[in-house]
XYZ file of C-alpha atoms in Angstrom:
610
model
C 281.957 -20.908 -42.474
C 282.095 -17.196 -42.002
C 279.190 -14.895 -41.337
C 276.528 -14.897 -38.692
C 272.857 -15.308 -39.009
C 271.514 -11.769 -39.505
C 269.525 -10.410 -36.647
C 266.508 -8.150 -36.860
C 268.292 -4.838 -37.066
C 266.157 -1.713 -37.779
C 267.228 -1.885 -41.404
C 266.426 -5.619 -41.715
C 263.221 -5.088 -39.782
C 262.186 -2.483 -42.248
C 263.103 -4.792 -45.098
C 261.270 -7.710 -43.542
C 258.123 -5.607 -43.076
C 258.254 -4.382 -46.654
C 258.934 -7.842 -48.018
C 256.097 -9.268 -45.975
C 253.629 -6.725 -47.284
C 254.854 -6.331 -50.848
C 257.039 -9.311 -51.690
C 255.305 -12.050 -49.682
C 254.959 -13.736 -53.009
C 253.246 -13.153 -56.281
C 249.852 -14.009 -54.714
C 247.309 -13.305 -57.451
C 245.325 -10.120 -56.849
C 241.582 -10.354 -56.351
C 240.701 -8.686 -59.637
C 242.754 -11.017 -61.946
C 241.437 -14.048 -60.069
C 237.870 -12.822 -60.316
C 238.144 -12.031 -64.027
C 239.866 -15.296 -64.713
C 237.055 -17.188 -63.014
C 234.498 -15.141 -64.905
C 236.127 -16.055 -68.186
C 236.176 -19.725 -67.218
C 232.452 -19.588 -66.345
C 231.577 -17.845 -69.567
C 233.702 -20.349 -71.439
C 231.807 -23.301 -69.940
C 228.471 -21.674 -70.734
C 229.741 -20.874 -74.203
C 230.696 -24.516 -74.821
C 227.365 -25.699 -73.456
C 225.445 -23.255 -75.643
C 227.341 -24.511 -78.708
C 226.924 -28.225 -77.925
C 223.571 -28.877 -76.295
C 220.472 -27.732 -78.231
C 218.233 -28.063 -75.223
C 220.495 -25.709 -73.248
C 219.802 -22.892 -75.729
C 216.040 -23.269 -75.308
C 215.868 -23.919 -71.539
C 215.573 -21.525 -68.671
C 219.314 -20.861 -69.092
C 218.520 -19.207 -72.466
C 218.800 -15.761 -70.915
C 222.286 -16.545 -69.622
C 223.256 -18.105 -72.872
C 222.452 -14.886 -74.721
C 225.524 -13.240 -73.270
C 227.642 -15.688 -75.202
C 228.807 -14.877 -78.785
C 226.243 -16.590 -81.042
C 223.923 -19.313 -79.748
C 221.766 -20.300 -82.741
C 222.525 -21.631 -86.187
C 225.325 -23.853 -87.424
C 227.913 -21.097 -87.757
C 226.898 -19.474 -84.487
C 227.166 -22.832 -82.661
C 230.716 -23.268 -84.002
C 231.579 -19.667 -83.023
C 230.180 -20.207 -79.536
C 232.134 -23.388 -79.140
C 235.391 -21.773 -80.313
C 234.935 -18.754 -78.035
C 234.223 -21.053 -75.065
C 237.384 -23.122 -75.621
C 239.518 -20.008 -76.043
C 238.116 -18.433 -72.862
C 238.823 -21.637 -70.955
C 242.390 -21.605 -72.176
C 242.802 -17.978 -71.208
C 241.346 -18.312 -67.746
C 244.410 -19.672 -66.005
C 246.682 -17.003 -67.517
C 244.261 -14.273 -66.452
C 244.228 -15.548 -62.889
C 248.079 -15.352 -62.826
C 247.982 -11.800 -64.265
C 249.686 -12.808 -67.518
C 250.013 -9.940 -69.988
C 249.604 -12.125 -73.079
C 246.405 -13.683 -71.705
C 245.029 -10.219 -71.019
C 245.837 -9.075 -74.566
C 244.073 -12.164 -76.012
C 241.013 -11.612 -73.894
C 240.834 -7.911 -74.820
C 240.800 -8.964 -78.500
C 238.414 -11.841 -78.089
C 235.689 -10.010 -76.170
C 235.100 -7.263 -78.852
C 235.109 -10.025 -81.511
C 232.404 -11.792 -79.529
C 230.425 -8.600 -79.223
C 230.602 -8.052 -82.996
C 229.431 -11.633 -83.475
C 226.483 -11.033 -81.149
C 225.328 -8.025 -83.097
C 226.061 -9.466 -86.566
C 224.513 -12.950 -86.213
C 221.993 -12.478 -83.400
C 221.343 -8.748 -83.262
C 221.619 -9.127 -79.485
C 222.168 -5.719 -77.896
C 222.297 -7.398 -74.492
C 225.067 -9.699 -75.612
C 227.065 -6.716 -76.889
C 226.594 -4.788 -73.634
C 227.573 -7.812 -71.468
C 230.723 -8.390 -73.546
C 231.695 -4.756 -73.260
C 230.882 -4.816 -69.562
C 233.337 -7.694 -69.095
C 235.892 -5.855 -71.216
C 235.659 -2.713 -69.091
C 237.265 -4.093 -65.909
C 239.958 -5.788 -67.993
C 240.880 -2.391 -69.443
C 240.462 -0.597 -66.098
C 242.800 -2.982 -64.223
C 245.295 -3.568 -67.030
C 248.183 -2.636 -64.726
C 247.459 -5.826 -62.723
C 248.202 -7.944 -65.822
C 251.896 -7.393 -66.221
C 253.327 -10.850 -65.551
C 256.010 -11.896 -68.033
C 255.899 -15.222 -69.945
C 257.070 -18.484 -68.433
C 260.005 -20.432 -69.884
C 258.818 -22.408 -72.891
C 260.032 -24.340 -75.849
C 258.498 -25.718 -79.011
C 257.806 -29.048 -77.309
C 254.751 -27.229 -76.046
C 253.320 -27.261 -79.603
C 253.475 -31.094 -79.728
C 252.024 -31.319 -76.258
C 249.230 -28.913 -77.254
C 248.515 -30.966 -80.361
C 248.207 -34.146 -78.322
C 246.106 -32.651 -75.548
C 243.903 -30.479 -77.716
C 243.424 -33.377 -80.135
C 242.297 -35.642 -77.290
C 240.052 -32.929 -75.892
C 238.555 -32.250 -79.290
C 237.914 -35.934 -79.823
C 236.106 -36.238 -76.448
C 234.148 -33.015 -76.967
C 233.336 -34.118 -80.528
C 231.820 -37.311 -79.276
C 229.573 -35.254 -77.034
C 228.554 -33.013 -79.967
C 227.787 -35.995 -82.194
C 225.667 -37.628 -79.476
C 223.848 -34.476 -78.268
C 221.222 -34.614 -80.958
C 219.481 -38.005 -80.396
C 216.078 -36.888 -81.822
C 217.529 -36.001 -85.211
C 219.898 -38.994 -85.588
C 219.277 -41.273 -88.520
C 219.415 -44.877 -87.311
C 221.526 -46.012 -84.388
C 225.181 -45.443 -85.270
C 227.757 -47.445 -83.303
C 230.537 -45.940 -81.191
C 232.989 -46.705 -83.903
C 230.864 -44.803 -86.439
C 230.603 -41.853 -84.109
C 234.385 -41.776 -83.513
C 234.936 -41.984 -87.265
C 232.491 -39.123 -87.818
C 234.341 -37.003 -85.272
C 237.736 -37.699 -86.825
C 236.467 -36.842 -90.294
C 234.723 -33.758 -88.966
C 237.863 -32.440 -87.322
C 239.507 -32.359 -90.754
C 236.455 -30.815 -92.373
C 235.009 -33.956 -94.085
C 231.600 -35.533 -93.774
C 231.424 -38.744 -91.695
C 229.135 -41.827 -91.618
C 226.602 -40.341 -89.126
C 223.516 -38.709 -90.629
C 221.044 -36.211 -89.086
C 217.669 -34.806 -90.069
C 217.299 -31.159 -90.993
C 220.096 -28.640 -90.433
C 221.589 -30.550 -87.481
C 224.248 -32.079 -89.747
C 225.488 -28.601 -90.598
C 225.581 -27.662 -86.932
C 227.597 -30.728 -86.084
C 229.894 -30.238 -89.127
C 230.617 -26.579 -88.298
C 231.250 -27.428 -84.613
C 233.659 -30.285 -85.414
C 235.414 -28.172 -88.063
C 235.839 -25.359 -85.534
C 237.466 -27.721 -83.020
C 239.840 -29.036 -85.678
C 240.750 -25.532 -86.837
C 241.281 -24.376 -83.216
C 243.608 -27.328 -82.563
C 245.572 -26.538 -85.712
C 245.811 -22.764 -85.068
C 246.943 -23.080 -81.466
C 249.508 -25.734 -82.424
C 250.903 -23.604 -85.221
C 251.053 -20.594 -82.932
C 252.938 -22.476 -80.274
C 255.314 -23.940 -82.852
C 256.279 -20.591 -84.464
C 256.066 -18.167 -81.549
C 259.337 -16.797 -80.139
C 260.916 -19.154 -77.607
C 261.609 -18.246 -74.007
C 264.052 -21.038 -73.214
C 264.380 -22.435 -69.721
C 267.005 -20.503 -67.818
C 270.562 -21.872 -67.799
C 273.666 -20.953 -65.839
C 276.023 -18.815 -67.892
C 279.810 -19.072 -67.620
C 279.953 -15.750 -65.847
C 277.226 -16.841 -63.368
C 279.072 -20.082 -62.689
C 282.375 -18.233 -62.082
C 280.666 -15.923 -59.598
C 278.996 -18.840 -57.789
C 282.291 -20.731 -57.579
C 283.899 -17.631 -56.002
C 281.112 -17.474 -53.406
C 281.436 -21.230 -52.722
C 285.169 -20.881 -52.249
C 284.483 -18.460 -49.371
C 281.204 -19.755 -47.932
C 280.758 -23.263 -49.354
C 281.297 -24.979 -46.048
C 278.003 -23.721 -44.620
C 275.612 -25.871 -46.685
C 276.208 -29.428 -47.925
C 273.962 -28.676 -50.903
C 275.883 -25.575 -51.937
C 277.875 -27.200 -54.805
C 274.598 -28.408 -56.365
C 273.879 -24.736 -57.187
C 276.350 -25.221 -60.045
C 273.860 -27.360 -62.034
C 273.796 -25.758 -65.471
C 270.026 -26.095 -65.911
C 269.402 -23.622 -63.073
C 269.158 -19.836 -63.172
C 270.527 -17.495 -60.514
C 269.745 -14.157 -58.962
C 272.445 -12.248 -57.008
C 272.109 -9.841 -54.194
C 272.797 -6.133 -54.978
C 276.180 -6.475 -53.335
C 277.018 -9.710 -55.236
C 277.884 -11.400 -51.992
C 274.964 -13.875 -52.021
C 272.889 -15.669 -54.637
C 269.821 -17.924 -55.007
C 269.663 -20.547 -57.737
C 266.357 -21.829 -59.045
C 264.419 -23.505 -61.792
C 260.850 -22.746 -62.916
C 258.632 -25.859 -63.166
C 254.923 -25.590 -64.004
C 254.767 -22.000 -62.791
C 256.617 -22.731 -59.515
C 259.887 -20.824 -59.016
C 261.770 -23.590 -57.173
C 264.953 -22.816 -55.240
C 266.994 -25.546 -53.612
C 269.157 -25.516 -50.496
C 270.243 -22.329 -48.725
C 271.285 -19.201 -50.553
C 274.942 -19.190 -51.593
C 277.355 -16.704 -50.067
C 277.616 -14.472 -46.980
C 274.610 -14.999 -44.658
C 274.334 -11.327 -43.991
C 273.745 -10.722 -47.724
C 271.079 -13.367 -47.969
C 268.174 -10.970 -47.572
C 269.259 -9.017 -50.671
C 269.399 -12.233 -52.790
C 265.993 -13.333 -51.359
C 264.518 -10.000 -52.211
C 265.735 -10.307 -55.842
C 264.312 -13.841 -55.972
C 260.888 -12.601 -54.818
C 261.011 -9.693 -57.281
C 261.647 -12.145 -60.124
C 258.801 -14.376 -58.940
C 256.458 -11.412 -58.752
C 257.425 -10.148 -62.246
C 256.482 -13.488 -63.793
C 253.645 -14.356 -61.365
C 255.473 -17.545 -60.359
C 254.778 -19.357 -57.087
C 257.973 -19.046 -54.916
C 259.185 -22.099 -53.028
C 262.385 -23.514 -51.527
C 263.235 -27.212 -51.325
C 265.669 -28.731 -48.850
C 266.957 -25.612 -47.049
C 268.603 -25.955 -43.626
C 267.153 -24.781 -40.351
C 269.123 -21.494 -40.693
C 267.965 -21.038 -44.278
C 264.334 -21.690 -43.304
C 264.619 -19.112 -40.501
C 265.920 -16.439 -42.830
C 263.459 -17.231 -45.656
C 260.429 -17.130 -43.382
C 261.534 -14.038 -41.543
C 262.342 -11.997 -44.579
C 259.425 -13.034 -46.779
C 256.590 -14.088 -44.480
C 256.545 -17.505 -46.131
C 255.970 -20.628 -44.027
C 258.294 -23.599 -43.475
C 257.599 -27.307 -43.101
C 260.116 -29.961 -42.058
C 260.594 -32.228 -45.087
C 263.017 -34.827 -43.734
C 266.591 -35.208 -42.544
C 269.976 -35.390 -44.177
C 272.343 -38.082 -42.988
C 275.786 -36.684 -42.068
C 278.634 -38.896 -40.964
C 281.491 -37.345 -38.965
C 284.556 -39.101 -40.270
C 286.583 -39.037 -36.991
C 283.728 -40.794 -35.204
C 283.125 -43.439 -37.866
C 284.170 -47.033 -37.212
C 283.056 -50.467 -38.342
C 283.500 -51.902 -34.825
C 280.656 -52.428 -32.459
C 277.304 -54.182 -32.575
C 275.514 -51.338 -34.300
C 277.781 -51.697 -37.376
C 277.675 -55.502 -37.468
C 275.557 -55.844 -40.569
C 277.555 -53.296 -42.581
C 280.858 -54.896 -41.427
C 279.739 -58.418 -42.437
C 278.498 -57.278 -45.772
C 281.690 -55.395 -46.642
C 283.867 -58.327 -45.612
C 281.739 -60.762 -47.685
C 282.073 -58.594 -50.797
C 285.807 -58.123 -50.301
C 286.248 -61.906 -50.044
C 284.370 -62.213 -53.318
C 287.302 -60.414 -54.992
C 286.089 -56.812 -55.153
C 288.507 -53.928 -54.552
C 287.836 -50.189 -54.176
C 289.561 -46.986 -55.281
C 288.824 -43.485 -54.042
C 290.269 -40.533 -55.993
C 289.741 -36.945 -56.932
C 288.332 -36.329 -60.367
C 291.403 -34.355 -61.373
C 293.571 -37.457 -60.672
C 291.763 -39.637 -63.185
C 292.762 -39.912 -66.809
C 290.391 -38.890 -69.566
C 289.995 -42.494 -70.808
C 288.949 -43.736 -67.396
C 286.663 -40.729 -66.867
C 284.904 -41.403 -70.152
C 284.405 -45.028 -69.175
C 282.934 -43.943 -65.867
C 280.682 -41.373 -67.525
C 279.374 -43.964 -69.930
C 278.843 -46.627 -67.204
C 276.951 -44.115 -65.050
C 274.607 -43.377 -67.988
C 274.035 -46.996 -68.878
C 273.572 -48.145 -65.312
C 270.862 -45.582 -64.562
C 267.935 -47.386 -62.995
C 265.267 -45.548 -65.003
C 264.864 -44.008 -68.427
C 264.023 -40.703 -66.755
C 266.952 -38.606 -65.429
C 266.434 -37.815 -61.765
C 267.845 -35.031 -59.683
C 267.565 -31.308 -58.977
C 268.148 -30.195 -55.439
C 270.708 -32.842 -54.543
C 272.327 -33.762 -57.888
C 275.044 -31.960 -59.836
C 273.943 -33.186 -63.263
C 277.335 -34.232 -64.611
C 280.326 -36.486 -63.851
C 283.952 -35.807 -64.561
C 283.709 -32.240 -65.775
C 287.150 -30.533 -65.816
C 285.782 -27.713 -63.676
C 284.825 -30.218 -60.934
C 288.286 -31.494 -60.193
C 287.674 -31.447 -56.436
C 284.828 -33.937 -56.707
C 285.502 -37.399 -55.274
C 284.864 -40.673 -57.098
C 284.747 -44.053 -55.383
C 284.777 -47.027 -57.712
C 284.488 -50.808 -57.157
C 286.408 -53.211 -59.378
C 286.502 -56.960 -59.954
C 288.417 -58.857 -62.589
C 286.205 -61.221 -64.604
C 287.029 -63.998 -66.998
C 284.910 -62.210 -69.621
C 285.354 -58.428 -69.090
C 282.303 -56.283 -69.872
C 282.201 -53.104 -71.852
C 283.639 -51.177 -68.879
C 286.424 -53.561 -67.936
C 286.523 -54.451 -64.268
C 284.399 -51.447 -63.240
C 281.370 -52.594 -61.141
C 280.031 -49.595 -59.205
C 280.433 -45.803 -58.891
C 279.846 -43.263 -56.145
C 280.296 -39.576 -56.949
C 280.707 -36.894 -54.212
C 280.781 -33.111 -54.640
C 282.814 -30.762 -52.402
C 281.261 -29.406 -49.227
C 283.605 -26.601 -48.334
C 287.184 -27.555 -47.818
C 286.667 -30.415 -45.304
C 283.547 -32.223 -46.483
C 281.898 -33.974 -49.415
C 278.207 -34.554 -50.300
C 276.963 -37.662 -52.082
C 275.805 -36.982 -55.599
C 274.993 -40.276 -57.314
C 275.209 -44.020 -56.794
C 275.389 -46.360 -59.798
C 276.311 -50.046 -60.118
C 276.353 -52.886 -62.613
C 273.117 -54.850 -62.138
C 275.115 -58.035 -62.505
C 277.380 -57.162 -59.560
C 276.815 -58.589 -56.105
C 274.435 -56.808 -53.786
C 276.092 -54.437 -51.300
C 278.152 -52.325 -53.695
C 276.744 -49.110 -52.196
C 277.723 -50.104 -48.624
C 281.170 -51.160 -49.832
C 281.862 -47.854 -51.561
C 280.436 -45.656 -48.743
C 282.646 -47.445 -46.270
C 285.647 -47.117 -48.587
C 284.982 -43.395 -48.963
C 284.698 -42.851 -45.231
C 287.851 -44.797 -44.549
C 289.779 -42.893 -47.270
C 288.412 -39.507 -46.260
C 291.264 -38.543 -43.841
C 293.717 -38.835 -46.743
C 291.799 -36.060 -48.518
C 291.429 -33.929 -45.370
C 287.708 -34.724 -45.313
C 286.061 -34.610 -41.900
C 282.372 -34.930 -42.762
C 280.402 -36.774 -45.452
C 276.778 -36.011 -46.314
C 274.919 -39.133 -47.435
C 271.321 -39.475 -48.675
C 268.297 -37.410 -47.760
C 265.570 -39.336 -45.892
C 262.098 -37.789 -46.316
C 259.854 -37.790 -43.174
C 262.659 -39.563 -41.246
C 261.455 -38.304 -37.882
C 257.929 -39.560 -38.446
C 259.224 -43.043 -39.421
C 261.563 -43.134 -36.442
C 258.971 -41.960 -33.846
C 256.168 -43.977 -35.303
C 257.922 -47.300 -34.797
C 258.733 -46.608 -31.113
C 256.750 -48.091 -28.230
C 254.115 -45.645 -27.072
C 253.586 -43.896 -30.394
C 250.057 -42.550 -30.666
C 247.441 -43.672 -33.191
C 247.874 -40.540 -35.341
C 251.651 -41.007 -35.572
C 251.306 -44.715 -36.257
C 248.736 -44.029 -39.017
C 251.082 -41.438 -40.572
C 253.945 -43.941 -40.479
C 251.709 -46.558 -42.019
C 250.886 -44.276 -44.886
C 254.590 -43.489 -45.436
C 255.387 -47.243 -45.417
C 252.616 -47.780 -47.992
C 253.976 -44.977 -50.212
C 257.455 -46.541 -49.897
C 256.281 -49.136 -52.418
C 256.737 -46.494 -55.111
C 258.994 -43.847 -53.628
C 261.394 -45.838 -51.400
C 260.830 -43.586 -48.398
C 261.374 -46.192 -45.656
C 264.211 -47.991 -47.456
C 266.244 -44.828 -47.820
C 265.862 -44.051 -44.156
C 266.928 -47.559 -43.109
C 269.844 -47.507 -45.547
C 271.107 -44.206 -44.151
C 270.672 -45.409 -40.590
C 273.124 -48.269 -41.191
C 276.080 -45.811 -40.932
C 275.020 -44.252 -37.593
C 274.838 -40.671 -38.899
C 273.708 -37.523 -37.213
C 270.505 -36.189 -38.699
C 270.237 -32.623 -40.003
C 266.667 -31.442 -40.657
C 265.775 -30.024 -44.057
C 262.757 -27.827 -44.779
C 260.406 -26.847 -47.591
C 259.479 -23.155 -47.608
C 256.156 -22.279 -49.255
C 253.696 -19.475 -49.608
C 250.355 -21.030 -48.497
C 249.000 -24.459 -47.639
C 246.909 -24.369 -50.835
C 250.154 -24.251 -52.815
C 251.526 -27.519 -51.353
C 249.968 -29.888 -53.867
C 251.167 -27.776 -56.779
C 254.597 -27.482 -55.139
C 254.781 -31.203 -54.557
C 254.014 -31.901 -58.205
C 256.578 -29.319 -59.398
C 259.188 -30.830 -57.059
C 258.503 -34.323 -58.353
C 258.815 -33.035 -61.929
C 262.111 -31.280 -61.109
C 263.488 -34.392 -59.411
C 262.395 -36.609 -62.342
C 259.792 -38.726 -60.540
C 256.969 -37.254 -62.724
C 257.630 -36.532 -66.344
C 255.067 -34.047 -67.794
C 257.061 -33.436 -70.978
C 257.694 -35.584 -74.000
C 261.360 -36.694 -73.721
C 263.677 -37.319 -76.599
C 264.394 -40.966 -77.429
C 267.332 -42.327 -75.419
C 269.614 -42.760 -78.499
C 269.013 -39.066 -79.385
C 269.701 -37.905 -75.847
C 273.138 -39.500 -75.941
C 274.045 -37.534 -79.033
C 272.808 -34.225 -77.679
C 275.487 -31.564 -77.415
C 274.269 -30.115 -74.096
C 275.417 -31.835 -70.878
C 272.927 -34.346 -69.606
C 271.435 -34.069 -66.121
C 272.563 -36.909 -63.891
C 270.364 -39.118 -61.861
C 269.102 -38.245 -58.396
C 271.730 -38.585 -55.755
C 270.004 -41.745 -54.598
C 269.501 -44.652 -57.053
C 266.358 -46.124 -55.435
C 266.691 -49.453 -57.103
C 270.286 -49.770 -55.869
C 269.149 -49.140 -52.364
C 266.346 -51.698 -52.641
C 268.667 -54.324 -54.110
C 271.168 -53.718 -51.249
């Protein structure tokens, strides 16, 4: 663990000041935000002008005139289409996206032409050009590069746009009650919308030209859904960043020198992360982009004195793409450097349980429950084996990999900041695997294998828990058995410290249950206990506490309090607790050529069962 925490030298002070003022984060500028909101407002008015006939003839008529086309069947469809497009562009404009700016620059003149051609509205033309003027004037503020994307977005767009078009279509069909013929049922209206989206006439009839207005509007929605889906399906891909072989080799070299500083360092080798290196190459930050959040995990890798250079590159990349920068699970030292060099804020997220092997013992009253459980399981005929990955044969490794996949507690893969994403890779020969075995009269598909614990290296004298898997038919207590086995075997591998699970909000749970805790702290603890029904917050803390660890605080680094909800959602997506994408079927995932991400380092159902 070489290297000292960099102090505020004049050079670092200058860098810190510059980063605070320039690289504090890709905080959207005032002009892009203002123009994005203006487009959203115009889009809403545009949709309203195309849908509600009363709106076009009310006191809002003067405002509606700034919209492209507000009368007639074709004009209503054009107004509706322009409104939806502007709403879709608004978020990209707020983030300063170049492609959104280009689309808006094309759309506004088209709307101005429509104003003059179909309504002869000089005011509408002037307003459209007036909105176009600031876009052109401030074009340098719309330089953000595209986000990672794949063609799954086309399917997601088809589903979401289709649902939105169906809902908006029902509003359109029902917005003309005075001209409706009869009293069509909800089923008839839905059928009419579905037919209209494909350009066919449905069962609902109207008096006068209203039927043409409804037909043009529904057809425009269907066409818009089709065009956007086709565009997303055939546009060039910007795949999610992945770790290249050269990047991995450079990271392994840094970990060989400085890997003992952070227990999460080895998880930087996940191959679904990207990396930026400092100018000197002596430090690096790994990250993944999720929903516009550039999410780093753990501390930077490498020499601490080179961390500011890697952090600066990280912030440059975030700024170039208009991503929201954030760090999950960094140590106290990491949080200090991040906040000092960037001006970001830090919040304690929870505590990591670290067991010092020389101090661990099953004796004593505090370890009574663990000791009794381990002895009970051993009497039931279970035995344990603790080995390095390089010491296992390929046949046994393949059996362990398959068991780990099949014993996963959920269909969704979990893990990002504290999971490696693979088991038994030849490049991870220093990883430690603890397995539990019991001979049965009728062996299962994995022989006598009943449970697996996988640890990754933490420098030369430590390991960090990666995943916990067990056969659901095995006796409860497999996790306790294997953790104890790993701790007892650790001296044989020259391991002096073992990092166990991460306990979110551990200090709040611990202080809230003590005598004398105040009402606010008790209420906060009560909320955490309530949330534990879904996220296993309290059970993880209590499970970790069984082994009498020392607690190392971990922090989340963020730009502004307003970003926390978005950051929380992105973190839950990255960890696999929230799945915003459409995953491949399980049988296809098994056949995929790319390595599959492993589960989160904590199998919540295993903990609960234990």
